[in-house]
Amino acid sequence: MKELLDQLIALAVEKVPLLGQAPDWVFYLLWMLVAGAALLVYASLIAGITSWVERRIAGRMQARIGPNRVGPRGFFQWIADGLKSLFKEDVTPANADKPLFRLAPYLVFTGMFGAWAVLPYSARLYAADLNVGILYVMAITSLVVIGILMGGWASGNKWGLFGALRSSAQIVSYEVPAGLAIATAVALSGSLSLQEMVRAQAGPLGILGWNIFKSPFALVAFFVYFIAAVAEGNRTPFDLPEAESELVAGYNTEYSGMRFVFFFFAEWANLFLIGAVSTTLFLGGWQGPLANPDTWWGVMIGAGWFFLKACFFVFVLIWIRWTLPRLRVDQLMAMCWKYLVPIAFVCLIGTMLWMSVFGDRAFFGLVAVGP
Amino acid sequence: MNLTYLAFVVMSAWVLLAALYVVTTRNVVRAAYGLLAALFGIAGLYVIFAADFLAAVQVLIYVGGVNILIIFGVMLTEHLGRVPFRLVNFNLFPALAACALVAFALVLGVLIYPWPESAASYAPTSARIGQMFLTKYLLPFEVASVLLLVVLIGAVAVARKEVRDE
């Protein structure tokens, strides 16, 4: 995408000579604005459509219909809902800490959306390839916790406060197994940059080089990461922060109108984010049959693989949500600290030992790869 | 005036204003969030100085970890955020002495250290940091990790004790 942009800039400078005198940072600023706007549209589309998909799948799983009135099979329901929320009254409770109450949804939204900037949608299609990519994803998503805490506290409502406390305790706890599982993938790929991690997973047939197939420990680490990511996303079976039966709606109880939508936008955008990061770390990102970073059609097929894999995870997440019951708080914490964290440590150390024995051989050490 | 310098000035002003807000506001919870803004600004300063790894870790550790714990602690105090407390403290001389000492150490450090004259190179730093940790700075690295382990075990011990007393 960067090369394409450079060509465009060269063309623009050729047509309008005056542009040639503009300093470099003007172009960088423009580039960032364009990339940001494109990503925002993409994320909004995905979050919106996911909201409709989730409600339809939920309906199917519970033997009811779900939204099917607006447009073909109810496809435009998400647009109708968005418009409706825009026109709804934005209520701020009298008891609330008003500036913090207003700020909180934006923080949640920014934290979730910031991570989209580094996702490797394809070999050439990404907004930024940071050298510390995966660390950046972990760091910027911690804004979500801050936003949830802020919103829950500023509501001046006990349900909100309880939801916020539960949510942040949960997210901070599950950050540990998630981080260890990510470290396993980083050790296998030898880089923190998401693009480099995907490139390191090239292999025969396009799938045998995936990190998940590199060692049995990585296979376990993948499931550890996925469970921890579900918990960090506050999704069922870990949706204690918004447990309807005990907390009304948790941290977003007092929110209405567009601010409420921001929280849910973040939740649905997070589904795709979990899928995209799991894919990048363990399932080869845009690697797949026929994907090739050197030809333009190979790049497009790679983008298709990435999207398909991420969407598969979105479906699994929805499936899990409408199948499993909710855990208790003590079960949640026991699962994290007594099971996932030790397992993740074993995975990390085991992967390192495995790598020192088998080196970079793919498919559980059976297939030799490498340049 | 070049842009890096401008960015540095803006970011420093941001950090200082946020820090000033932390010590002047009467609302403890807002002070905790002000600290968050200051820590974020410091990550911005690291970015300006081309320390990408440090910036990410700053946000990860201080914003995502330490600050959340502070907010947690503050939120669990009684009368949430409406604790009346005095902003002016009368331990003037110890405070002045401590400030002077810190300022002296900082200024001395800035003056003594041979700072590189060339502009920062925007090259990735994480690989080199890792190599340095495992070669030249192995001992400090290990000492720090032992310290963290001690803190971890200490925290567990403190938490266990309360359970046993019940």
XYZ file of N, CA and C in Angstrom, chain A residues 25 95 97-100 107 131-132 135-136 138-140 142-143 145-146 149-153 161 164-166 168-169 172 175 192, chain B residues 3 27 29-30 33 36 40 52-53 55-57 59-60 63-65 67-69 71-72 75-76 80-82 123-127:
192
model
N 6.351 16.167 5.476
C 5.383 15.806 6.521
C 3.959 16.032 6.071
N -26.025 12.034 38.874
C -25.046 11.601 39.855
C -23.668 11.350 39.251
N -19.993 11.679 37.193
C -18.860 12.579 37.024
C -18.836 12.914 35.533
N -19.391 14.091 35.165
C -19.776 14.282 33.766
C -18.634 14.197 32.751
N -17.504 14.917 32.955
C -16.452 14.822 31.912
C -15.954 13.396 31.720
N -15.733 12.677 32.829
C -15.226 11.308 32.707
C -16.272 10.410 32.069
N -12.537 6.340 24.878
C -11.315 5.608 25.216
C -11.455 4.142 24.822
N 7.690 -2.238 14.161
C 8.675 -3.223 14.590
C 8.241 -3.888 15.892
N 7.439 -3.191 16.698
C 6.986 -3.747 17.973
C 5.501 -4.075 17.893
N 3.416 -6.014 20.574
C 3.457 -5.274 21.840
C 2.529 -4.073 21.762
N 2.526 -3.421 20.594
C 1.655 -2.262 20.405
C 0.199 -2.678 20.553
N -1.030 -5.153 22.289
C -1.323 -5.395 23.703
C -1.407 -4.087 24.472
N -0.527 -3.138 24.114
C -0.477 -1.887 24.866
C -1.700 -1.024 24.586
N -2.043 -0.887 23.313
C -3.115 0.061 22.978
C -4.458 -0.491 23.437
N -5.009 -1.877 26.127
C -5.198 -1.668 27.562
C -6.000 -0.388 27.818
N -6.112 0.465 26.794
C -6.979 1.642 26.921
C -8.430 1.228 27.146
N -9.551 -1.188 29.004
C -9.766 -1.376 30.441
C -9.970 -0.034 31.117
N -9.083 0.926 30.756
C -9.168 2.250 31.362
C -10.547 2.848 31.084
N -13.264 1.076 33.163
C -13.184 1.511 34.561
C -13.737 2.919 34.722
N -13.338 3.785 33.791
C -13.755 5.183 33.856
C -15.272 5.294 33.724
N -15.816 4.589 32.727
C -17.265 4.663 32.508
C -18.033 4.092 33.676
N -17.580 2.937 34.179
C -18.279 2.307 35.281
C -18.260 3.159 36.534
N -17.117 3.765 36.794
C -17.031 4.587 37.997
C -17.812 5.882 37.830
N -20.207 0.311 38.678
C -18.929 0.163 39.383
C -18.542 -1.302 39.492
N -17.426 -2.593 36.178
C -16.109 -2.091 35.801
C -15.018 -2.809 36.575
N -15.232 -3.021 37.880
C -14.210 -3.688 38.687
C -14.006 -5.115 38.210
N -15.113 -5.826 37.975
C -14.996 -7.195 37.496
C -14.271 -7.233 36.161
N -12.161 -5.115 34.774
C -10.727 -4.833 34.738
C -9.959 -5.928 35.457
N -10.513 -6.493 36.547
C -9.823 -7.587 37.219
C -9.634 -8.742 36.239
N -7.067 -7.733 33.344
C -5.686 -7.686 33.816
C -5.186 -9.095 34.102
N -4.569 -11.073 30.883
C -3.447 -10.547 30.108
C -2.213 -11.432 30.300
N 8.691 -9.336 16.510
C 7.499 -8.761 17.126
C 6.602 -8.112 16.084
N 10.403 20.051 13.087
C 9.160 19.467 13.583
C 9.391 18.582 14.801
N -9.972 15.844 43.444
C -10.691 14.594 43.233
C -9.671 13.475 42.998
N -9.906 10.332 42.153
C -10.062 9.496 40.971
C -9.582 10.243 39.729
N -9.948 11.533 39.656
C -9.488 12.308 38.497
C -7.973 12.450 38.513
N -6.623 9.487 36.854
C -6.737 9.553 35.392
C -5.782 10.590 34.798
N -2.628 8.996 34.293
C -2.699 8.214 33.062
C -2.281 9.059 31.858
N 0.981 8.483 29.453
C 0.818 8.357 28.008
C 1.709 9.346 27.280
N 11.131 2.929 20.105
C 9.816 2.326 19.868
C 9.474 1.264 20.900
N 10.467 0.415 21.223
C 10.208 -0.666 22.180
C 9.828 -0.091 23.542
N 8.549 2.782 24.200
C 7.234 3.420 24.177
C 6.134 2.386 24.361
N 6.230 1.271 23.618
C 5.197 0.240 23.733
C 5.174 -0.337 25.136
N 6.369 -0.587 25.697
C 6.425 -1.171 27.030
C 5.923 -0.184 28.068
N 3.542 2.019 27.711
C 2.082 1.968 27.716
C 1.607 0.656 28.337
N 2.267 -0.437 27.958
C 1.850 -1.755 28.441
C 1.960 -1.845 29.955
N 0.544 2.228 31.790
C -0.862 2.535 31.553
C -1.713 1.291 31.798
N -1.284 0.146 31.209
C -2.099 -1.055 31.303
C -1.976 -1.775 32.624
N -0.913 -1.546 33.365
C -0.735 -2.278 34.610
C -0.787 -1.386 35.832
N -1.105 1.855 36.361
C -2.153 2.859 36.520
C -3.500 2.215 36.806
N -3.769 1.071 36.204
C -5.042 0.401 36.479
C -5.103 -0.005 37.948
N -3.969 -0.471 38.486
C -3.950 -0.841 39.904
C -4.199 0.380 40.774
N -5.883 3.091 39.939
C -7.299 3.451 39.825
C -8.151 2.492 40.660
N -7.795 1.222 40.600
C -8.479 0.211 41.413
C -8.451 0.601 42.881
N -10.517 3.674 43.577
C -11.962 3.474 43.465
C -12.509 2.702 44.639
N -11.663 1.882 45.279
C -12.147 1.080 46.394
C -12.091 1.836 47.716
N -16.153 7.242 47.392
C -15.528 7.383 46.074
C -15.279 8.802 45.586
N -14.037 9.183 45.551
C -13.688 10.439 44.907
C -14.092 11.681 45.666
N -14.805 11.496 46.768
C -15.233 12.699 47.489
C -14.508 12.800 48.820
N 15.779 3.579 13.683
C 15.927 2.158 13.389
C 15.273 1.364 14.514
N 14.788 0.151 14.200
C 14.192 -0.674 15.247
C 15.180 -0.927 16.372
N 14.682 -0.923 17.612
C 15.586 -1.057 18.744
C 15.438 -2.384 19.478
N 14.319 -3.096 19.276
C 14.034 -4.208 20.180
C 15.101 -5.305 20.114
N 15.585 -5.629 18.904
C 16.570 -6.704 18.790
C 17.844 -6.339 19.553
